[in-house]
Tab-separated table of C-alpha atoms and ligand atoms in Angstrom:
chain	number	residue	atom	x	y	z
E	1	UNK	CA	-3.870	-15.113	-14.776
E	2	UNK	CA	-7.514	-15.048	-15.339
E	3	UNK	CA	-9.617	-12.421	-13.955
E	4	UNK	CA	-13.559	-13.278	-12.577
E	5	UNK	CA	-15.886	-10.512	-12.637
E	6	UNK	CA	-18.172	-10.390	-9.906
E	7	UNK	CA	-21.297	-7.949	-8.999
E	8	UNK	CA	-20.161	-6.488	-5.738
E	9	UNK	CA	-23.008	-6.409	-2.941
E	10	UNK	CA	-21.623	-3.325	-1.409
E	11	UNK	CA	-18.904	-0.804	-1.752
E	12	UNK	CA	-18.358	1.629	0.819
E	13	UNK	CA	-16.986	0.573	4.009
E	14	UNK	CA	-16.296	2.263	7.344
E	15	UNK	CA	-12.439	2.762	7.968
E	16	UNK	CA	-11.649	1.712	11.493
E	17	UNK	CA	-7.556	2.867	9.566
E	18	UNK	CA	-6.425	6.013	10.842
E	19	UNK	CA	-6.931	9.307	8.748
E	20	UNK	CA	-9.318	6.923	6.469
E	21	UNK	CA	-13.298	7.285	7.847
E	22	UNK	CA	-14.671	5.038	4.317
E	23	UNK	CA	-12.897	2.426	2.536
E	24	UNK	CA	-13.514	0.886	-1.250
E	25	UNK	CA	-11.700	-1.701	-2.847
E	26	UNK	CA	-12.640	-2.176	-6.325
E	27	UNK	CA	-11.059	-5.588	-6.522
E	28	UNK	CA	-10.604	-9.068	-4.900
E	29	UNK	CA	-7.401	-10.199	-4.667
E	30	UNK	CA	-4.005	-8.454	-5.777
E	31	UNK	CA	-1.552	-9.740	-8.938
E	32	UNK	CA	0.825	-7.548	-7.660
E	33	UNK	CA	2.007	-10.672	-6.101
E	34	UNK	CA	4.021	-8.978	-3.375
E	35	UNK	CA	5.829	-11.737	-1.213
E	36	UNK	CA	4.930	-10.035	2.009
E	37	UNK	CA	1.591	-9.358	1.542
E	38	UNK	CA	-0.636	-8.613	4.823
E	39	UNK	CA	-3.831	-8.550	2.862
E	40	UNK	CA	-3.907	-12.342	1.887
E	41	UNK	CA	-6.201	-13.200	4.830
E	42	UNK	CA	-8.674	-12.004	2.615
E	43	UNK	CA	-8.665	-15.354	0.765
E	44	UNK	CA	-10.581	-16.981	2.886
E	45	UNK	CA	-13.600	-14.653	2.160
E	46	UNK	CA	-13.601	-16.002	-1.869
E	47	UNK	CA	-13.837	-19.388	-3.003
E	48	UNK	CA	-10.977	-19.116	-4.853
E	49	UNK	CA	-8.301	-22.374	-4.371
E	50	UNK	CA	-5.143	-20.289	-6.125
E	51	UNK	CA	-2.843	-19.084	-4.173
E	52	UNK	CA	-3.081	-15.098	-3.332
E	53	UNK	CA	-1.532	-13.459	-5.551
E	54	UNK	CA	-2.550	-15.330	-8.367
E	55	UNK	CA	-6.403	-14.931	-8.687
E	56	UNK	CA	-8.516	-11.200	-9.362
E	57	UNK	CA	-11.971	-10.750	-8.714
E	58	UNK	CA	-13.298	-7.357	-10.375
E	59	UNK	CA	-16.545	-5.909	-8.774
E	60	UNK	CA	-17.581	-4.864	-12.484
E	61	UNK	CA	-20.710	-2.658	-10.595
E	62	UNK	CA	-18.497	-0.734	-8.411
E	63	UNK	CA	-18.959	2.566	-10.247
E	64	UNK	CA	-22.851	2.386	-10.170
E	65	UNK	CA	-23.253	1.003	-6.973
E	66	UNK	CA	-21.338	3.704	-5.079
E	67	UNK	CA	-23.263	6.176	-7.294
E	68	UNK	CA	-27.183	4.589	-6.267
E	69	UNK	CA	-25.435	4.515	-2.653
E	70	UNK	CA	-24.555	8.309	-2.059
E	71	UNK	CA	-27.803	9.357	-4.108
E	72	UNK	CA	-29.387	8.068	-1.102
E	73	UNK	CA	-27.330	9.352	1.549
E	74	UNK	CA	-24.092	11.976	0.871
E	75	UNK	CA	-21.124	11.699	2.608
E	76	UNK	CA	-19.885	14.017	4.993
E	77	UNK	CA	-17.609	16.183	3.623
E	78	UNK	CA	-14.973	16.148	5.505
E	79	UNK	CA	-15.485	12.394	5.422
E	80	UNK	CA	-12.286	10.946	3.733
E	81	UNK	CA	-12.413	7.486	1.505
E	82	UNK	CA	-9.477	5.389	0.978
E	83	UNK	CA	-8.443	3.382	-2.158
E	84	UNK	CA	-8.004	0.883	-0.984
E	85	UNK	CA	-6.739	-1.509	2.209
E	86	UNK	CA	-6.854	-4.660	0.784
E	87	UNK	CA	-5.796	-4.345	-2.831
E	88	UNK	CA	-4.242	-2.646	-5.078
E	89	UNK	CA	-6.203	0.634	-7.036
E	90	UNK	CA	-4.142	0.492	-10.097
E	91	UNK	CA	-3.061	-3.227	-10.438
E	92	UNK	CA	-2.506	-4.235	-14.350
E	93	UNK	CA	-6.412	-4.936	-15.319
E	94	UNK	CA	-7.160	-1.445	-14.408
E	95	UNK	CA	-5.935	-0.749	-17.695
E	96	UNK	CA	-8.830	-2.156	-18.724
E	97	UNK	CA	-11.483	-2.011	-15.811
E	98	UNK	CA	-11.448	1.877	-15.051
E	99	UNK	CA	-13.178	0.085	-12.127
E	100	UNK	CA	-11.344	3.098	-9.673
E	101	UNK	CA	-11.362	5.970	-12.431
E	102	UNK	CA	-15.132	5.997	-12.320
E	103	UNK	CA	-15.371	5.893	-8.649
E	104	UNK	CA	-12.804	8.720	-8.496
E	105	UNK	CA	-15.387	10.155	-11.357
E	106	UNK	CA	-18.311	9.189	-8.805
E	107	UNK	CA	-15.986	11.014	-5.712
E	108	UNK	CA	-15.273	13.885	-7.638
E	109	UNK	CA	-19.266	14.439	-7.857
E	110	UNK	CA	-19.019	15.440	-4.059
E	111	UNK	CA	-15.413	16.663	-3.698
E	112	UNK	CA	-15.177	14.192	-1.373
E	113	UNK	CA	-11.423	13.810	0.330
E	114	UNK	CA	-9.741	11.305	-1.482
E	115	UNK	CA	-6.715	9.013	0.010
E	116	UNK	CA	-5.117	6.831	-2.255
E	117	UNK	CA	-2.348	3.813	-1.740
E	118	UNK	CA	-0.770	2.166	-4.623
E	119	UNK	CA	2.485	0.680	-5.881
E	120	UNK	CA	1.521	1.758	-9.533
E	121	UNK	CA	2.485	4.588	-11.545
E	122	UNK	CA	-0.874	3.914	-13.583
E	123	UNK	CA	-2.244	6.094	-10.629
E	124	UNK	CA	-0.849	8.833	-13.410
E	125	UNK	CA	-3.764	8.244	-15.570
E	126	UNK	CA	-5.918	9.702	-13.215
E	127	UNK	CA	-3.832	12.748	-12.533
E	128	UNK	CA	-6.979	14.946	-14.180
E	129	UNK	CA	-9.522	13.529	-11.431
E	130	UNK	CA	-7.497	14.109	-8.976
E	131	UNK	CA	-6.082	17.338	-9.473
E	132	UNK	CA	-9.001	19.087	-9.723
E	133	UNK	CA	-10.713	17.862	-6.205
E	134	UNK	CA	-9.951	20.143	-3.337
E	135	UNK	CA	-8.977	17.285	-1.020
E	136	UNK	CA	-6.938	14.295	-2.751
E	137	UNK	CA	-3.892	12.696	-1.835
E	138	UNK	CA	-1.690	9.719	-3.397
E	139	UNK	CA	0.987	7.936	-0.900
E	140	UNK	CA	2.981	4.917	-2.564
E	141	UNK	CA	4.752	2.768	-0.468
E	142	UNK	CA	8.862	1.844	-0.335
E	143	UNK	CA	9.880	-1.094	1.633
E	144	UNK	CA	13.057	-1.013	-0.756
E	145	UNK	CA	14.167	1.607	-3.054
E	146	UNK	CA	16.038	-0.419	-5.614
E	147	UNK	CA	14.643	-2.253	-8.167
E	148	UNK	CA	16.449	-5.669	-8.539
E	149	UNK	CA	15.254	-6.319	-4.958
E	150	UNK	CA	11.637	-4.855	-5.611
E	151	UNK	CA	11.196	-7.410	-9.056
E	152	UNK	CA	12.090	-10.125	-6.136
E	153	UNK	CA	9.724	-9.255	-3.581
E	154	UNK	CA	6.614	-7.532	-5.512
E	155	UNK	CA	6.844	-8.934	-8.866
E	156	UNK	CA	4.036	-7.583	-10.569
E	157	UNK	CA	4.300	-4.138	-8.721
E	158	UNK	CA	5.631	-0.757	-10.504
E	159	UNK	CA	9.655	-0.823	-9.605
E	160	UNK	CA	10.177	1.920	-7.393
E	161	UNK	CA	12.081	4.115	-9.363
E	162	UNK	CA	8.799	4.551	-11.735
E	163	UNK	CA	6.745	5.094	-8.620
E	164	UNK	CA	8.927	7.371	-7.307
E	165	UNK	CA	8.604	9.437	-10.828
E	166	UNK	CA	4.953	9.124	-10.525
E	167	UNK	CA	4.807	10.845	-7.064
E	168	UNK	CA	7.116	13.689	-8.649
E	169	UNK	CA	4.964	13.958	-11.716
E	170	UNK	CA	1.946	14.233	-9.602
E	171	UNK	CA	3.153	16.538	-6.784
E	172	UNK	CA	3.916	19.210	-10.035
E	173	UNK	CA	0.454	18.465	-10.766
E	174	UNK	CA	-0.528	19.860	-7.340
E	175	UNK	CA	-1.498	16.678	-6.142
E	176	UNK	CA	-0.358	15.880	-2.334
E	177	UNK	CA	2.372	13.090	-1.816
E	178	UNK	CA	3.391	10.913	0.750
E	179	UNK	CA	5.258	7.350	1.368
E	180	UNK	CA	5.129	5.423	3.542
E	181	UNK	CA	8.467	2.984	4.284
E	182	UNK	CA	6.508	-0.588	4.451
E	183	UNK	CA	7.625	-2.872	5.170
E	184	UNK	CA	11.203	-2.481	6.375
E	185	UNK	CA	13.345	-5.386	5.674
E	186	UNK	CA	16.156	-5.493	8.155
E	187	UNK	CA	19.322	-5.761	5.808
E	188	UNK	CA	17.384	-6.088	2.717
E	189	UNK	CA	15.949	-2.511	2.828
E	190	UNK	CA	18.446	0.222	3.015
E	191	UNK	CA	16.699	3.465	5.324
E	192	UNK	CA	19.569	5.805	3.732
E	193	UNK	CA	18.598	4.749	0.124
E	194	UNK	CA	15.078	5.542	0.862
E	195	UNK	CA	15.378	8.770	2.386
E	196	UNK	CA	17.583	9.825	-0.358
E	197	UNK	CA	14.915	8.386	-3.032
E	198	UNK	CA	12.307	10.180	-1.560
E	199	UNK	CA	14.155	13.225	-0.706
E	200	UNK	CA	12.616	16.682	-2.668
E	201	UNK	CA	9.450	14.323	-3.889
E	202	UNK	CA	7.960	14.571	-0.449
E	203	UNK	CA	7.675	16.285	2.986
E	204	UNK	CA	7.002	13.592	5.203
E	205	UNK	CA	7.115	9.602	5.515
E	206	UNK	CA	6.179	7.066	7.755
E	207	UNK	CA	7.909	4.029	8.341
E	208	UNK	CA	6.191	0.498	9.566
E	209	UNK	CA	8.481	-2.645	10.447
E	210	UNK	CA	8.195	-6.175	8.743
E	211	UNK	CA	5.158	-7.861	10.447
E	212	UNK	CA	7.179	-11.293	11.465
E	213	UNK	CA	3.335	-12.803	12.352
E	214	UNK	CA	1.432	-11.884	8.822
E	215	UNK	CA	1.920	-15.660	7.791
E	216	UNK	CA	4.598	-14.270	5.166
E	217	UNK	CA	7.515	-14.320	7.069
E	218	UNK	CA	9.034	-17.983	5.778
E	219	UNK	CA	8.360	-17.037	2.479
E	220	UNK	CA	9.984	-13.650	2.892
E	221	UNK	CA	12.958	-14.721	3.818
E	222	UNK	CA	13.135	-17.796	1.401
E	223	UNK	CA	12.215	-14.674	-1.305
E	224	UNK	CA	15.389	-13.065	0.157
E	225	UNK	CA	17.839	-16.360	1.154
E	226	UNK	CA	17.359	-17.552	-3.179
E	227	UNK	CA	19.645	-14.426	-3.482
E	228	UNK	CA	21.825	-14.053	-0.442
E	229	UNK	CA	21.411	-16.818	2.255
E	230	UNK	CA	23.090	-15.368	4.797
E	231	UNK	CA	21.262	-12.165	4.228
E	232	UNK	CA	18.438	-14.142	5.181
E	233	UNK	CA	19.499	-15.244	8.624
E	234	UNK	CA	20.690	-11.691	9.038
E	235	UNK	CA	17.664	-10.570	8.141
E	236	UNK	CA	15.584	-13.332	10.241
E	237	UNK	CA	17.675	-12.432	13.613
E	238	UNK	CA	17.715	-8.496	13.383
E	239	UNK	CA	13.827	-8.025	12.784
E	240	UNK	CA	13.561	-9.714	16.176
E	241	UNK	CA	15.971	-7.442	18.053
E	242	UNK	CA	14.883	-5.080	19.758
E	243	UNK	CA	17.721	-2.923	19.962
E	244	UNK	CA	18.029	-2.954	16.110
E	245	UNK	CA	14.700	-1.632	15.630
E	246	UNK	CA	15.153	1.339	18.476
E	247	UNK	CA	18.804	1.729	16.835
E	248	UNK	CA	16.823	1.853	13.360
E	249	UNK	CA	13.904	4.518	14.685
E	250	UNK	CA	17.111	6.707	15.659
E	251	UNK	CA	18.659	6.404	12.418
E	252	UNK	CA	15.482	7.478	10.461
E	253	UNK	CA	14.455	10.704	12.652
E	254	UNK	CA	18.009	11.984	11.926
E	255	UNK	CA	18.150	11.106	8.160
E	256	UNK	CA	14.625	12.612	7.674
E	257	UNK	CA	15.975	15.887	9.604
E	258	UNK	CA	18.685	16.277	7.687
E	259	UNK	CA	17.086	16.066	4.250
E	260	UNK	CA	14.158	18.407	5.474
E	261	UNK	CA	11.455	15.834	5.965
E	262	UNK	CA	9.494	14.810	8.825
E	263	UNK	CA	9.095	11.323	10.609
E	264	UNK	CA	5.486	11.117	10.666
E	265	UNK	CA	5.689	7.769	12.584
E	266	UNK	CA	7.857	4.761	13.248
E	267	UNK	CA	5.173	1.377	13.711
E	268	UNK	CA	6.864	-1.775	15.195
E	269	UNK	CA	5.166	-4.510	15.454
E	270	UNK	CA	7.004	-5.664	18.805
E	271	UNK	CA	7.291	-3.784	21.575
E	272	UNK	CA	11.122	-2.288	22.276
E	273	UNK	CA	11.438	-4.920	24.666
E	274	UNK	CA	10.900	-7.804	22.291
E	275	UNK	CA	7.708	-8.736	22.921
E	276	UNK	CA	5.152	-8.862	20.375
E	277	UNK	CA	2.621	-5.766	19.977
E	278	UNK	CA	-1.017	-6.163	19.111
E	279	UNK	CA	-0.366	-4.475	15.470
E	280	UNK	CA	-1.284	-1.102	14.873
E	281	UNK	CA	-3.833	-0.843	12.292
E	282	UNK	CA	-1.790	0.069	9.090
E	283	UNK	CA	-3.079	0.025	5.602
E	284	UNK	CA	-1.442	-3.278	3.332
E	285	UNK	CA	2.145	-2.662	2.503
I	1	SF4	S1	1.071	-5.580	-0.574
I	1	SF4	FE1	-0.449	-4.299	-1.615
I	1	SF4	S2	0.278	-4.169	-3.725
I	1	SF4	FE2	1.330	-5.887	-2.791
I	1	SF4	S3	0.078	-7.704	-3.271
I	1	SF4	FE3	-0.599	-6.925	-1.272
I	1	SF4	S4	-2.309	-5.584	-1.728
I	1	SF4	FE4	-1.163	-5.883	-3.628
């Protein structure tokens, strides 16, 4: 999988996300390669004829141009900057990049609040940035806890038991935590198994439904029916019932109680009735 490196025109966007007000992705594209994906719209901004998934465009100036762009004008300070909406911070050629440890190094400059979202545990690497800024946080996201069904769905992603082992090793860091359960898989994705994953790594989680309308879905469930068929029609039928999802919402505020956490949110993307919601803005999965 070849990567293209391209000088970025600009870096810094305005967030319309919630809790984000700035957003920079470093990269084009994602090789995570996660089955779901919500941020493959973003194809039809390159000129790139693979598939998503399959093609990585590195803004090789990123570092520099966010640097000659808050010489000019600073940021707020309370001002917080997300990494990133539609990619992945730490995907594989950061190894090699360190296209988002020198913005963090750029950040850092202004103690700027930092949010990050990732499904890599090569976040760690950056563990010395980010513990010593006064406002950083890393959230990874879980729309299964077990591995065999992660390598399935995000190929190319950390599994989550490694992520889940990065957000420890970072919370005894001092570094704040959070995950967000995205996207939920009727059938496939088990809320118990989560909660007790996540369970003494973190205070709080969020949880966001499968998006049925991303342009994903059929390839979802043909992800899901090469393992189990009938999962797959299971799965296909419950994420448009209604009453599962309520029954689901239920389930989750009483599992997080239990194990001490709080339900920060519950985001369908129908409305209990059935009918479809305009989406609420999430970050990618
Ligand atoms: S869901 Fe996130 S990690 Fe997965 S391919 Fe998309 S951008 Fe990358």
């Amino acid at each position: 999988m070849g990567v293209r490196e391209i000088q970025a025109k600009s870096i810094l966007q305005k967030s319309g996300l919630p809790g984000a007000d700035y957003v920079i992705n470093p990269y084009t594209g994602c090789v995570h390669g996660c089955v779901y994906c919500y941020a493959r719209f973003m194809k039809r901004f390159t000129n790139h004829a693979e598939p998503w998934g399959s093609f990585l465009d590195a803004k090789v100036n990123a570092p520099e141009l966010l640097a000659r762009r808050l010489a000019h004008r600073r940021l707020p300070l309370t001002d917080c900057v997300l990494l990133s909406s539609v990619t992945d911070p730490y995907q594989p050629p950061e190894k090699k990049y360190e296209l988002t440890r020198r913005i963090l190094e750029v950040l850092a400059r202004h103690d700027a609040p930092i949010s990050i979202l990732t499904k890599s545990d090569l976040v760690l690497r950056d563990a010395d940035i980010l513990a010593r800024l006064s406002d950083a946080g890393v959230g990874m996201s879980f729309g299964v806890a077990d591995d065999a069904w992660s390598l399935r769905l995000e190929p190319r992603a950390s599994p989550p038991s490694r992520r889940l082992a990065a957000l420890r090793a970072l919370r005894d860091r001092g570094i704040r935590v959070n995950a967000f359960v995205s996207p939920f898989l009727p059938g496939v994705s088990d809320i118990r198994q989560i909660v007790d994953a996540l369970a003494g790594v973190v205070d709080a989680f969020a949880v966001e439904a499968i998006n049925t309308q991303a342009g994903t879905w059929a390839a979802t469930l043909a992800v899901i029916a090469r393992r189990d068929r009938s999962l797959a029609k299971e799965c296909n039928r419950l994420a448009c019932d209604p009453q599962y999802w309520r029954a689901l919402e239920m389930q989750a505020r009483m599992l997080a109680a239990q194990a001490g956490m709080e339900l920060t949110g519950f985001f369908h993307h129908r409305d209990l009735t059935g009918r479809l919601n305009v989406s609420p803005e999430t970050p990618k999965a």
